[in-house]
XYZ file of C-alpha atoms in Angstrom:
201
model
C 30.657 41.410 -3.713
C 28.207 40.181 -5.920
C 28.375 36.860 -7.872
C 27.229 36.147 -11.116
C 25.693 32.758 -12.244
C 25.363 31.686 -15.761
C 22.540 29.177 -16.605
C 21.486 28.027 -19.955
C 17.749 28.531 -20.466
C 17.067 25.959 -23.115
C 19.066 23.460 -25.536
C 20.489 25.450 -28.082
C 19.917 29.027 -26.403
C 22.566 31.263 -25.386
C 23.764 31.854 -21.647
C 22.213 34.687 -19.422
C 23.421 35.695 -16.406
C 21.326 35.549 -13.116
C 23.130 38.110 -10.178
C 22.716 36.758 -6.711
C 23.386 39.514 -4.184
C 25.308 38.651 -1.403
C 25.674 34.851 -2.225
C 29.397 34.337 -0.628
C 27.985 35.005 2.309
C 25.597 32.421 2.577
C 27.177 28.904 4.216
C 25.959 25.681 3.279
C 24.087 24.912 6.311
C 22.188 28.342 6.055
C 21.128 27.372 2.484
C 19.937 24.134 3.842
C 17.895 25.920 6.614
C 16.165 28.248 3.894
C 15.615 25.172 1.731
C 14.130 22.934 4.543
C 11.253 26.033 5.355
C 9.751 24.927 1.933
C 9.433 21.404 2.948
C 7.460 19.060 5.810
C 9.190 18.663 8.824
C 10.695 15.582 10.068
C 8.631 13.075 11.442
C 9.941 13.204 14.814
C 9.127 17.106 14.984
C 5.692 16.624 13.374
C 5.029 13.703 16.251
C 6.239 16.043 19.018
C 3.957 18.772 17.760
C 0.933 16.212 17.929
C 1.452 15.006 20.985
C 2.201 18.250 22.868
C -1.326 19.749 21.960
C -2.816 16.059 22.406
C -1.752 16.002 25.790
C -2.897 19.375 26.286
C -6.349 18.571 25.313
C -6.390 15.209 27.408
C -5.090 16.971 30.565
C -7.418 20.007 30.103
C -10.210 18.009 28.652
C -10.857 19.622 25.747
C -12.057 18.627 22.325
C -9.762 21.257 20.290
C -7.050 23.448 20.586
C -5.339 26.053 18.012
C -1.992 25.082 16.829
C 1.127 27.514 16.951
C 3.886 26.319 15.642
C 5.743 28.795 13.289
C 8.412 26.880 12.369
C 6.275 24.223 10.564
C 5.002 25.135 7.298
C 1.541 23.546 7.382
C 1.293 24.444 3.286
C 4.293 22.122 2.623
C 3.021 19.200 5.231
C -0.361 19.079 3.362
C 1.159 19.149 0.067
C 3.199 16.199 0.987
C -0.181 14.351 1.930
C -0.372 11.500 -0.787
C -2.936 12.295 -3.772
C -5.508 13.583 -4.176
C -5.371 14.875 -0.449
C -3.775 17.900 -1.117
C -6.158 19.594 -2.913
C -9.123 18.231 -0.602
C -7.499 19.541 2.313
C -5.750 23.031 1.111
C -9.245 24.135 -0.666
C -8.769 27.920 -0.843
C -5.890 28.227 1.782
C -5.131 28.094 5.433
C -6.187 30.259 7.987
C -5.393 28.292 10.814
C -4.281 24.790 11.771
C -6.069 23.035 14.601
C -5.770 19.792 16.794
C -9.682 18.452 16.962
C -11.075 15.464 18.139
C -11.768 13.364 14.785
C -15.305 11.082 14.263
C -14.151 7.758 13.414
C -14.561 4.239 14.170
C -12.442 4.755 17.167
C -13.573 7.168 20.278
C -10.771 9.352 21.188
C -9.150 9.816 18.096
C -7.332 13.352 17.646
C -6.264 14.906 13.681
C -5.043 18.111 12.707
C -7.544 19.919 11.032
C -7.078 22.916 8.391
C -9.379 25.973 8.928
C -9.818 27.507 5.443
C -9.873 31.140 4.439
C -13.630 30.504 4.012
C -14.295 29.142 7.163
C -14.541 25.420 6.241
C -12.606 22.490 8.226
C -10.306 19.628 6.567
C -9.033 16.779 8.569
C -5.657 14.966 7.703
C -3.580 12.533 9.387
C -0.216 13.623 9.749
C 1.327 10.298 9.589
C 0.087 10.110 5.964
C 2.894 12.150 5.207
C 5.499 9.808 6.302
C 3.903 6.826 4.276
C 6.953 5.437 2.957
C 9.515 2.810 3.301
C 11.706 4.639 6.060
C 8.745 4.921 8.596
C 6.628 2.087 10.408
C 3.684 4.257 11.562
C 1.021 1.938 9.725
C 0.356 -1.436 10.460
C 0.070 -3.023 7.096
C -1.325 -6.628 8.660
C -4.218 -8.108 7.188
C -6.013 -8.460 10.878
C -5.666 -4.616 10.867
C -7.218 -3.970 7.672
C -10.067 -7.016 8.765
C -10.770 -4.686 12.228
C -10.870 -1.362 10.365
C -13.376 -2.635 7.715
C -15.617 -4.234 10.453
C -15.377 -1.092 12.576
C -16.136 1.126 9.761
C -19.099 -1.513 9.081
C -20.650 -1.459 12.470
C -20.199 2.364 13.172
C -23.827 3.499 11.807
C -25.313 0.897 13.693
C -23.281 2.479 17.244
C -24.430 6.065 16.543
C -27.991 4.526 16.008
C -28.018 2.738 19.265
C -26.952 5.522 21.357
C -29.377 7.852 19.797
C -32.370 5.364 20.757
C -31.520 5.356 24.235
C -33.556 7.359 26.576
C -30.292 7.694 29.016
C -26.848 6.834 28.506
C -25.557 5.493 31.802
C -22.320 3.422 32.602
C -23.080 -0.212 33.448
C -19.857 -0.339 35.461
C -20.667 2.858 37.502
C -23.982 3.731 37.167
C -23.164 7.095 36.234
C -25.296 8.909 33.619
C -22.985 9.716 30.256
C -23.078 12.113 27.654
C -23.302 11.304 24.357
C -19.955 11.913 23.428
C -18.644 10.424 26.818
C -20.563 6.880 26.221
C -18.810 3.935 24.353
C -20.498 1.117 23.141
C -19.163 -2.100 24.069
C -19.489 -5.649 22.856
C -20.717 -7.914 25.430
C -19.919 -10.718 27.082
C -18.073 -11.549 23.665
C -15.513 -8.620 22.932
C -14.880 -7.386 19.687
C -11.718 -8.300 19.624
C -12.643 -11.951 20.196
C -15.184 -11.774 17.146
C -12.199 -10.494 14.813
C -10.121 -13.300 16.039
C -13.209 -15.426 15.398
C -13.479 -14.322 11.980
C -9.787 -14.831 11.109
C -10.201 -18.264 12.278
C -12.516 -19.204 9.880
């Protein structure tokens, strides 16, 4: 059986017909499933994907891993990011998605990275897709904003210090460390204590 759907094209125009073949065979659940393929997945699904590959990286001491989740529409995920991220991340199109260690003010931070068709990469935080009133992935406190600003400010100095050392050795174990393994700590006053002192004044 064929269903004929009438649709007005514009105000004042005539009705036109569009044939939907076999429309009576599609249930509401199936229609919703078809539409869902063009949307970013629910937050709990994205969180599960991230944790799955993050756990693999940690257990196998990997810096990156290819993400293979056929049910995730990665283009929809990228296009749901807050502007102007979609155009910056998508670029010329998606070839593959990776979970890779991301260089930022904190060590050991992993993010999804889009490998574009031209071989370039762009990272994004999946939580940005769900930055709304219905999710609470982000710390909105003033203290968090201050900590991020201060960490960003000192990041170049940390890299400079590590690069200037002939050897990077752990002060606790005495073990030699690689550049990526070494973490510069504030001593004897911790960074958290410095932040608390800053906020008190």
